[in-house]
PDB file of C-alpha atoms and ligand atoms in Angstrom:
ATOM      1  CA  MET B  13      40.636   5.953 -14.462  1.00 86.00           C
ATOM      2  CA  SER B  14      39.936   2.282 -15.003  1.00 96.00           C
ATOM      3  CA  LYS B  15      38.717   0.783 -18.253  1.00 98.00           C
ATOM      4  CA  LEU B  16      36.633  -2.187 -19.258  1.00 98.00           C
ATOM      5  CA  TYR B  17      37.614  -3.733 -22.586  1.00 98.00           C
ATOM      6  CA  ILE B  18      35.213  -5.980 -24.495  1.00 98.00           C
ATOM      7  CA  ILE B  19      37.431  -8.283 -26.527  1.00 98.00           C
ATOM      8  CA  GLY B  20      36.537 -10.488 -29.490  1.00 98.00           C
ATOM      9  CA  THR B  21      38.375 -13.828 -29.409  1.00 98.00           C
ATOM     10  CA  PRO B  22      38.681 -16.702 -31.949  1.00 98.00           C
ATOM     11  CA  ILE B  23      35.642 -18.782 -32.965  1.00 98.00           C
ATOM     12  CA  GLY B  24      37.879 -21.800 -33.526  1.00 97.00           C
ATOM     13  CA  ASN B  25      41.248 -20.998 -35.048  1.00 98.00           C
ATOM     14  CA  LEU B  26      43.386 -19.546 -32.267  1.00 98.00           C
ATOM     15  CA  GLU B  27      45.325 -17.426 -34.767  1.00 98.00           C
ATOM     16  CA  ASP B  28      42.234 -15.269 -35.262  1.00 98.00           C
ATOM     17  CA  ILE B  29      43.044 -12.703 -32.609  1.00 98.00           C
ATOM     18  CA  THR B  30      44.252  -9.165 -33.130  1.00 98.00           C
ATOM     19  CA  LEU B  31      47.595  -7.812 -31.960  1.00 98.00           C
ATOM     20  CA  ARG B  32      45.727  -5.195 -29.943  1.00 98.00           C
ATOM     21  CA  ALA B  33      43.605  -7.870 -28.225  1.00 98.00           C
ATOM     22  CA  LEU B  34      46.766  -9.757 -27.238  1.00 98.00           C
ATOM     23  CA  ARG B  35      48.434  -6.590 -25.898  1.00 98.00           C
ATOM     24  CA  ILE B  36      45.399  -5.652 -23.839  1.00 98.00           C
ATOM     25  CA  LEU B  37      44.914  -9.187 -22.496  1.00 98.00           C
ATOM     26  CA  LYS B  38      48.544  -8.967 -21.303  1.00 98.00           C
ATOM     27  CA  ASP B  39      48.208  -5.481 -19.825  1.00 98.00           C
ATOM     28  CA  VAL B  40      44.907  -5.613 -17.912  1.00 98.00           C
ATOM     29  CA  ASP B  41      44.735  -6.553 -14.241  1.00 98.00           C
ATOM     30  CA  PHE B  42      42.129  -9.304 -14.752  1.00 98.00           C
ATOM     31  CA  VAL B  43      40.426 -11.106 -17.623  1.00 98.00           C
ATOM     32  CA  LEU B  44      36.734 -11.820 -17.028  1.00 98.00           C
ATOM     33  CA  CYS B  45      35.988 -15.157 -18.745  1.00 97.00           C
ATOM     34  CA  GLU B  46      32.818 -17.070 -19.505  1.00 95.00           C
ATOM     35  CA  ASP B  47      34.782 -20.275 -18.790  1.00 95.00           C
ATOM     36  CA  THR B  48      38.264 -19.763 -17.402  1.00 96.00           C
ATOM     37  CA  ARG B  49      39.428 -23.169 -18.702  1.00 97.00           C
ATOM     38  CA  VAL B  50      38.482 -22.279 -22.294  1.00 97.00           C
ATOM     39  CA  THR B  51      40.144 -18.867 -22.154  1.00 98.00           C
ATOM     40  CA  ARG B  52      43.234 -20.290 -20.444  1.00 98.00           C
ATOM     41  CA  VAL B  53      43.930 -22.317 -23.622  1.00 98.00           C
ATOM     42  CA  LEU B  54      44.055 -19.065 -25.623  1.00 98.00           C
ATOM     43  CA  LEU B  55      46.083 -17.219 -22.976  1.00 98.00           C
ATOM     44  CA  ASN B  56      48.580 -20.096 -22.689  1.00 98.00           C
ATOM     45  CA  LYS B  57      49.106 -20.166 -26.447  1.00 98.00           C
ATOM     46  CA  TYR B  58      50.222 -16.529 -26.307  1.00 98.00           C
ATOM     47  CA  GLU B  59      52.035 -16.888 -22.948  1.00 98.00           C
ATOM     48  CA  ILE B  60      49.703 -14.457 -21.231  1.00 98.00           C
ATOM     49  CA  LYS B  61      49.774 -14.826 -17.473  1.00 98.00           C
ATOM     50  CA  THR B  62      47.012 -12.349 -16.515  1.00 98.00           C
ATOM     51  CA  PRO B  63      44.783 -13.722 -13.739  1.00 98.00           C
ATOM     52  CA  THR B  64      41.258 -14.684 -14.738  1.00 98.00           C
ATOM     53  CA  ILE B  65      37.885 -14.253 -13.037  1.00 97.00           C
ATOM     54  CA  SER B  66      34.841 -16.229 -14.112  1.00 96.00           C
ATOM     55  CA  TYR B  67      31.822 -14.254 -15.265  1.00 95.00           C
ATOM     56  CA  PHE B  68      29.020 -16.070 -17.089  1.00 89.00           C
ATOM     57  CA  GLN B  69      25.379 -15.634 -18.008  1.00 83.00           C
ATOM     58  CA  HIS B  70      24.044 -16.621 -14.603  1.00 87.00           C
ATOM     59  CA  SER B  71      26.682 -15.048 -12.383  1.00 86.00           C
ATOM     60  CA  GLY B  72      24.860 -13.471  -9.482  1.00 88.00           C
ATOM     61  CA  LEU B  73      24.884  -9.922  -8.224  1.00 89.00           C
ATOM     62  CA  ALA B  74      27.749 -10.728  -5.838  1.00 93.00           C
ATOM     63  CA  LYS B  75      30.030 -11.357  -8.830  1.00 94.00           C
ATOM     64  CA  VAL B  76      28.863  -8.175 -10.545  1.00 94.00           C
ATOM     65  CA  ASN B  77      29.577  -6.217  -7.354  1.00 95.00           C
ATOM     66  CA  GLN B  78      33.047  -7.763  -7.152  1.00 96.00           C
ATOM     67  CA  ILE B  79      33.699  -6.570 -10.718  1.00 97.00           C
ATOM     68  CA  ILE B  80      32.358  -3.085  -9.932  1.00 97.00           C
ATOM     69  CA  ASP B  81      34.611  -2.913  -6.835  1.00 97.00           C
ATOM     70  CA  LEU B  82      37.660  -3.775  -8.932  1.00 98.00           C
ATOM     71  CA  LEU B  83      36.778  -1.008 -11.392  1.00 98.00           C
ATOM     72  CA  LYS B  84      36.287   1.436  -8.515  1.00 97.00           C
ATOM     73  CA  GLN B  85      39.765   0.501  -7.244  1.00 97.00           C
ATOM     74  CA  GLY B  86      41.137   1.608 -10.626  1.00 97.00           C
ATOM     75  CA  LYS B  87      41.741  -1.858 -12.048  1.00 98.00           C
ATOM     76  CA  ASN B  88      41.570  -2.399 -15.809  1.00 98.00           C
ATOM     77  CA  LEU B  89      39.485  -5.388 -16.882  1.00 98.00           C
ATOM     78  CA  ALA B  90      38.937  -7.285 -20.125  1.00 98.00           C
ATOM     79  CA  LEU B  91      35.776  -9.282 -20.784  1.00 98.00           C
ATOM     80  CA  VAL B  92      35.924 -12.260 -23.154  1.00 98.00           C
ATOM     81  CA  SER B  93      33.507 -15.075 -23.922  1.00 97.00           C
ATOM     82  CA  ASP B  94      34.356 -18.652 -24.895  1.00 97.00           C
ATOM     83  CA  ALA B  95      34.364 -17.689 -28.558  1.00 97.00           C
ATOM     84  CA  GLY B  96      33.692 -14.664 -30.721  1.00 98.00           C
ATOM     85  CA  THR B  97      32.303 -11.340 -29.618  1.00 98.00           C
ATOM     86  CA  PRO B  98      30.998 -10.946 -26.066  1.00 97.00           C
ATOM     87  CA  GLY B  99      27.381  -9.819 -25.957  1.00 96.00           C
ATOM     88  CA  ILE B 100      26.503 -11.525 -29.251  1.00 97.00           C
ATOM     89  CA  SER B 101      24.493 -14.538 -28.013  1.00 95.00           C
ATOM     90  CA  ASP B 102      27.008 -14.519 -25.158  1.00 93.00           C
ATOM     91  CA  PRO B 103      27.348 -12.900 -21.740  1.00 89.00           C
ATOM     92  CA  GLY B 104      28.280  -9.227 -21.714  1.00 93.00           C
ATOM     93  CA  ASN B 105      25.343  -6.894 -22.206  1.00 94.00           C
ATOM     94  CA  LYS B 106      23.877  -7.367 -18.738  1.00 93.00           C
ATOM     95  CA  LEU B 107      27.237  -6.766 -17.080  1.00 95.00           C
ATOM     96  CA  ILE B 108      27.715  -3.556 -19.061  1.00 96.00           C
ATOM     97  CA  GLU B 109      24.226  -2.366 -18.130  1.00 95.00           C
ATOM     98  CA  LEU B 110      24.798  -3.007 -14.408  1.00 95.00           C
ATOM     99  CA  VAL B 111      28.318  -1.569 -14.391  1.00 97.00           C
ATOM    100  CA  LEU B 112      27.141   1.625 -16.108  1.00 97.00           C
ATOM    101  CA  LYS B 113      24.435   2.122 -13.487  1.00 97.00           C
ATOM    102  CA  GLU B 114      27.153   2.330 -10.813  1.00 96.00           C
ATOM    103  CA  LEU B 115      29.887   3.907 -12.912  1.00 97.00           C
ATOM    104  CA  PRO B 116      28.222   5.952 -15.662  1.00 97.00           C
ATOM    105  CA  ASP B 117      31.522   7.572 -16.722  1.00 96.00           C
ATOM    106  CA  LEU B 118      33.440   4.306 -17.046  1.00 97.00           C
ATOM    107  CA  LYS B 119      35.293   3.982 -20.324  1.00 97.00           C
ATOM    108  CA  ILE B 120      34.174   0.801 -22.100  1.00 98.00           C
ATOM    109  CA  GLU B 121      36.184   0.034 -25.223  1.00 98.00           C
ATOM    110  CA  PRO B 122      35.481  -2.580 -27.887  1.00 98.00           C
ATOM    111  CA  ILE B 123      38.418  -4.585 -29.203  1.00 98.00           C
ATOM    112  CA  PRO B 124      36.742  -6.031 -32.295  1.00 98.00           C
ATOM    113  CA  GLY B 125      37.362  -9.583 -33.383  1.00 98.00           C
ATOM    114  CA  PRO B 126      35.602 -12.608 -34.863  1.00 98.00           C
ATOM    115  CA  CYS B 127      31.856 -13.152 -34.802  1.00 98.00           C
ATOM    116  CA  ALA B 128      30.405 -16.355 -36.269  1.00 98.00           C
ATOM    117  CA  ALA B 129      27.352 -14.577 -37.748  1.00 98.00           C
ATOM    118  CA  ILE B 130      29.474 -11.968 -39.511  1.00 98.00           C
ATOM    119  CA  ALA B 131      31.973 -14.596 -40.716  1.00 98.00           C
ATOM    120  CA  ALA B 132      29.077 -16.600 -42.222  1.00 98.00           C
ATOM    121  CA  LEU B 133      27.514 -13.526 -43.827  1.00 98.00           C
ATOM    122  CA  SER B 134      30.886 -12.536 -45.279  1.00 98.00           C
ATOM    123  CA  ILE B 135      31.143 -15.750 -47.320  1.00 98.00           C
ATOM    124  CA  SER B 136      27.422 -16.167 -48.008  1.00 98.00           C
ATOM    125  CA  GLY B 137      27.229 -14.263 -51.274  1.00 98.00           C
ATOM    126  CA  LEU B 138      23.746 -13.212 -50.131  1.00 98.00           C
ATOM    127  CA  PRO B 139      22.741  -9.559 -49.687  1.00 97.00           C
ATOM    128  CA  THR B 140      24.323  -8.115 -46.539  1.00 97.00           C
ATOM    129  CA  ASP B 141      23.259  -4.473 -46.857  1.00 97.00           C
ATOM    130  CA  LYS B 142      20.332  -5.335 -44.581  1.00 97.00           C
ATOM    131  CA  PHE B 143      20.126  -8.455 -42.473  1.00 98.00           C
ATOM    132  CA  VAL B 144      18.268  -9.668 -39.398  1.00 98.00           C
ATOM    133  CA  PHE B 145      20.210 -11.544 -36.725  1.00 98.00           C
ATOM    134  CA  TYR B 146      18.075 -13.925 -34.625  1.00 98.00           C
ATOM    135  CA  GLY B 147      20.801 -15.368 -32.364  1.00 98.00           C
ATOM    136  CA  PHE B 148      19.635 -18.773 -31.060  1.00 97.00           C
ATOM    137  CA  LEU B 149      16.014 -19.561 -31.928  1.00 97.00           C
ATOM    138  CA  PRO B 150      13.731 -20.539 -29.045  1.00 94.00           C
ATOM    139  CA  HIS B 151      13.679 -24.316 -28.537  1.00 90.00           C
ATOM    140  CA  LYS B 152       9.936 -24.808 -28.367  1.00 85.00           C
ATOM    141  CA  LYS B 153       7.526 -21.989 -27.660  1.00 85.00           C
ATOM    142  CA  GLY B 154       7.646 -19.325 -30.321  1.00 93.00           C
ATOM    143  CA  LYS B 155       9.997 -21.212 -32.642  1.00 95.00           C
ATOM    144  CA  GLU B 156       7.443 -21.775 -35.402  1.00 95.00           C
ATOM    145  CA  LYS B 157       6.462 -18.108 -35.372  1.00 96.00           C
ATOM    146  CA  ILE B 158      10.076 -17.026 -35.827  1.00 97.00           C
ATOM    147  CA  LEU B 159      10.710 -19.581 -38.566  1.00 97.00           C
ATOM    148  CA  LYS B 160       7.648 -18.224 -40.421  1.00 97.00           C
ATOM    149  CA  GLU B 161       9.007 -14.708 -39.965  1.00 97.00           C
ATOM    150  CA  ILE B 162      12.370 -15.820 -41.393  1.00 98.00           C
ATOM    151  CA  ILE B 163      10.624 -17.382 -44.414  1.00 97.00           C
ATOM    152  CA  GLY B 164       8.715 -14.150 -45.028  1.00 97.00           C
ATOM    153  CA  ASN B 165      11.670 -11.878 -44.307  1.00 96.00           C
ATOM    154  CA  LYS B 166      12.633  -9.593 -47.193  1.00 95.00           C
ATOM    155  CA  PHE B 167      16.105  -9.178 -45.723  1.00 97.00           C
ATOM    156  CA  THR B 168      18.775 -11.834 -45.230  1.00 98.00           C
ATOM    157  CA  SER B 169      18.243 -13.789 -41.988  1.00 98.00           C
ATOM    158  CA  VAL B 170      21.029 -15.228 -39.844  1.00 98.00           C
ATOM    159  CA  PHE B 171      20.766 -17.506 -36.835  1.00 98.00           C
ATOM    160  CA  TYR B 172      22.832 -19.844 -34.665  1.00 98.00           C
ATOM    161  CA  GLU B 173      22.014 -23.531 -34.291  1.00 97.00           C
ATOM    162  CA  SER B 174      23.443 -26.505 -32.423  1.00 94.00           C
ATOM    163  CA  THR B 175      24.317 -29.966 -33.736  1.00 93.00           C
ATOM    164  CA  HIS B 176      21.338 -31.488 -31.955  1.00 92.00           C
ATOM    165  CA  ARG B 177      18.750 -29.254 -33.549  1.00 94.00           C
ATOM    166  CA  ILE B 178      20.104 -28.335 -36.987  1.00 95.00           C
ATOM    167  CA  LEU B 179      18.303 -31.078 -38.949  1.00 95.00           C
ATOM    168  CA  LYS B 180      15.022 -30.594 -37.095  1.00 95.00           C
ATOM    169  CA  THR B 181      15.126 -26.843 -37.663  1.00 97.00           C
ATOM    170  CA  LEU B 182      15.873 -27.195 -41.376  1.00 97.00           C
ATOM    171  CA  GLU B 183      13.123 -29.818 -41.767  1.00 97.00           C
ATOM    172  CA  LYS B 184      10.700 -27.465 -40.030  1.00 97.00           C
ATOM    173  CA  LEU B 185      11.667 -24.672 -42.446  1.00 98.00           C
ATOM    174  CA  LYS B 186      10.896 -27.034 -45.314  1.00 98.00           C
ATOM    175  CA  ASP B 187       7.524 -28.029 -43.815  1.00 97.00           C
ATOM    176  CA  LEU B 188       6.618 -24.392 -43.284  1.00 97.00           C
ATOM    177  CA  GLY B 189       7.196 -23.691 -46.981  1.00 97.00           C
ATOM    178  CA  ILE B 190      10.627 -22.114 -47.355  1.00 97.00           C
ATOM    179  CA  GLY B 191      10.522 -23.334 -50.968  1.00 96.00           C
ATOM    180  CA  ASP B 192      13.422 -22.454 -53.202  1.00 96.00           C
ATOM    181  CA  LYS B 193      15.057 -19.713 -51.098  1.00 97.00           C
ATOM    182  CA  GLN B 194      18.848 -19.799 -51.266  1.00 97.00           C
ATOM    183  CA  MET B 195      20.590 -20.705 -48.027  1.00 98.00           C
ATOM    184  CA  VAL B 196      24.118 -21.032 -46.737  1.00 98.00           C
ATOM    185  CA  VAL B 197      24.707 -23.324 -43.768  1.00 98.00           C
ATOM    186  CA  CYS B 198      28.162 -22.891 -42.220  1.00 98.00           C
ATOM    187  CA  ARG B 199      29.600 -25.561 -39.966  1.00 97.00           C
ATOM    188  CA  GLU B 200      32.703 -25.241 -37.798  1.00 97.00           C
ATOM    189  CA  LEU B 201      33.983 -22.027 -39.369  1.00 98.00           C
ATOM    190  CA  THR B 202      37.754 -21.549 -39.065  1.00 98.00           C
ATOM    191  CA  LYS B 203      38.128 -25.084 -37.673  1.00 97.00           C
ATOM    192  CA  LYS B 204      39.489 -28.339 -39.092  1.00 95.00           C
ATOM    193  CA  PHE B 205      36.101 -29.614 -40.274  1.00 94.00           C
ATOM    194  CA  GLU B 206      34.840 -26.313 -41.689  1.00 97.00           C
ATOM    195  CA  THR B 207      32.068 -27.062 -44.199  1.00 96.00           C
ATOM    196  CA  VAL B 208      29.857 -24.666 -46.120  1.00 97.00           C
ATOM    197  CA  TYR B 209      26.616 -26.006 -47.598  1.00 97.00           C
ATOM    198  CA  ARG B 210      24.975 -23.839 -50.254  1.00 98.00           C
ATOM    199  CA  GLY B 211      21.691 -24.285 -52.087  1.00 98.00           C
ATOM    200  CA  ASN B 212      17.980 -24.590 -51.431  1.00 98.00           C
ATOM    201  CA  ILE B 213      16.544 -26.509 -48.485  1.00 98.00           C
ATOM    202  CA  ASP B 214      16.322 -29.847 -50.348  1.00 97.00           C
ATOM    203  CA  GLU B 215      19.915 -29.668 -51.551  1.00 97.00           C
ATOM    204  CA  ILE B 216      21.205 -28.751 -48.107  1.00 97.00           C
ATOM    205  CA  LEU B 217      19.166 -31.409 -46.306  1.00 96.00           C
ATOM    206  CA  THR B 218      20.438 -34.099 -48.702  1.00 95.00           C
ATOM    207  CA  GLU B 219      24.046 -33.024 -48.130  1.00 94.00           C
ATOM    208  CA  LEU B 220      23.661 -32.765 -44.374  1.00 92.00           C
ATOM    209  CA  GLU B 221      21.900 -36.103 -44.057  1.00 88.00           C
ATOM    210  CA  ASN B 222      24.855 -37.747 -45.845  1.00 87.00           C
ATOM    211  CA  ASP B 223      27.436 -36.017 -43.653  1.00 85.00           C
ATOM    212  CA  THR B 224      28.543 -36.271 -40.065  1.00 78.00           C
ATOM    213  CA  ILE B 225      26.654 -33.367 -38.611  1.00 73.00           C
ATOM    214  CA  LYS B 226      28.755 -32.579 -35.608  1.00 87.00           C
ATOM    215  CA  GLY B 227      29.727 -29.086 -34.704  1.00 93.00           C
ATOM    216  CA  GLU B 228      28.481 -25.539 -34.478  1.00 96.00           C
ATOM    217  CA  PHE B 229      26.314 -24.002 -37.163  1.00 97.00           C
ATOM    218  CA  VAL B 230      25.352 -20.626 -38.553  1.00 98.00           C
ATOM    219  CA  VAL B 231      22.407 -20.552 -40.954  1.00 98.00           C
ATOM    220  CA  VAL B 232      22.058 -17.716 -43.458  1.00 98.00           C
ATOM    221  CA  ILE B 233      18.851 -17.478 -45.492  1.00 98.00           C
ATOM    222  CA  SER B 234      18.211 -15.250 -48.495  1.00 96.00           C
TER     223      SER B 234
HETATM  224  N1  LIG Z   7      29.658 -14.679 -29.363  1.00 96.55           N
HETATM  225  C1  LIG Z   7      29.772 -15.645 -30.429  1.00 96.55           C
HETATM  226  C2  LIG Z   7      29.986 -14.894 -31.748  1.00 96.55           C
HETATM  227  O1  LIG Z   7      30.419 -13.752 -31.720  1.00 96.55           O
HETATM  228  O2  LIG Z   7      29.775 -15.490 -32.798  1.00 96.55           O
HETATM  229  C3  LIG Z   7      28.568 -16.554 -30.479  1.00 96.55           C
HETATM  230  C4  LIG Z   7      28.448 -17.407 -29.263  1.00 96.55           C
HETATM  231  S1  LIG Z   7      27.093 -18.491 -29.251  1.00 96.55           S
HETATM  232  C5  LIG Z   7      27.085 -18.993 -27.557  1.00 96.55           C
HETATM  233  C6  LIG Z   7      27.712 -19.943 -29.973  1.00 96.55           C
HETATM  234  C7  LIG Z   7      27.056 -20.266 -31.316  1.00 96.55           C
HETATM  235  O3  LIG Z   7      27.666 -19.484 -32.329  1.00 96.55           O
HETATM  236  C8  LIG Z   7      27.246 -21.706 -31.750  1.00 96.55           C
HETATM  237  O4  LIG Z   7      26.248 -22.549 -31.217  1.00 96.55           O
HETATM  238  C9  LIG Z   7      27.131 -21.598 -33.251  1.00 96.55           C
HETATM  239  O5  LIG Z   7      25.792 -21.533 -33.658  1.00 96.55           O
HETATM  240  C10 LIG Z   7      27.808 -20.249 -33.499  1.00 96.55           C
HETATM  241  N2  LIG Z   7      29.242 -20.467 -33.720  1.00 96.55           N
HETATM  242  C11 LIG Z   7      30.257 -20.154 -32.884  1.00 96.55           C
HETATM  243  N3  LIG Z   7      31.444 -20.508 -33.417  1.00 96.55           N
HETATM  244  C12 LIG Z   7      31.163 -21.066 -34.611  1.00 96.55           C
HETATM  245  C13 LIG Z   7      31.953 -21.635 -35.647  1.00 96.55           C
HETATM  246  N4  LIG Z   7      33.272 -21.721 -35.540  1.00 96.55           N
HETATM  247  N5  LIG Z   7      31.331 -22.102 -36.758  1.00 96.55           N
HETATM  248  C14 LIG Z   7      29.989 -22.036 -36.876  1.00 96.55           C
HETATM  249  N6  LIG Z   7      29.184 -21.512 -35.925  1.00 96.55           N
HETATM  250  C15 LIG Z   7      29.761 -21.035 -34.821  1.00 96.55           C
END
């Protein structure tokens, strides 16, 4: 009986991968990758020679059918994304939904690993007993509504943001009246230029405006 493993991989530091993830990546017949070139860097580091197949957000039905055929032939597959946990603002969920329609008894196993949102929450010092994860915010339509929701949220809010939009998004939060809420903005977690900004919106904006704001961001708001 074949298996599909959903494997968490590093969000920057290539040492952040579990022993079990490495064993399974070695043992499966194919690794399904969001970008085979990105995953090859990880596989090369650990001398893993397993062949890769590309599977990304907009892979068509033909690719899904190819994956289903492999599972029907008894092959074991591992799904990884470029970074972190597949299915968390990354491809994965749709594939699982489609695969289960064809193979409802397929064993799908999680191999837990890093997730940028959870890493940010873990160092935030903000309440984590209840939190709302927003993934990436919409770029235009609906963004203001969600930012207002975040400001009014009684639970901790977490979202992902890119270099290009981080300042604009924070400025918008200020304009919409976020006031003195405590925030933690995490940049490049686990990487060389990891930076954690803590404070209210004014303090964080001042720090960010004086910094080189390149990289990937997670924003956590009290
Ligand atoms: N599946 C991933 C996870 O489990 O975290 C998330 C993938 S999503 C396409 C990529 C976004 O996650 C980035 O734009 C950034 O907001 C956040 N992210 C990923 N790695 C990060 C890191 N090392 N530091 C800060 N944010 C990161």
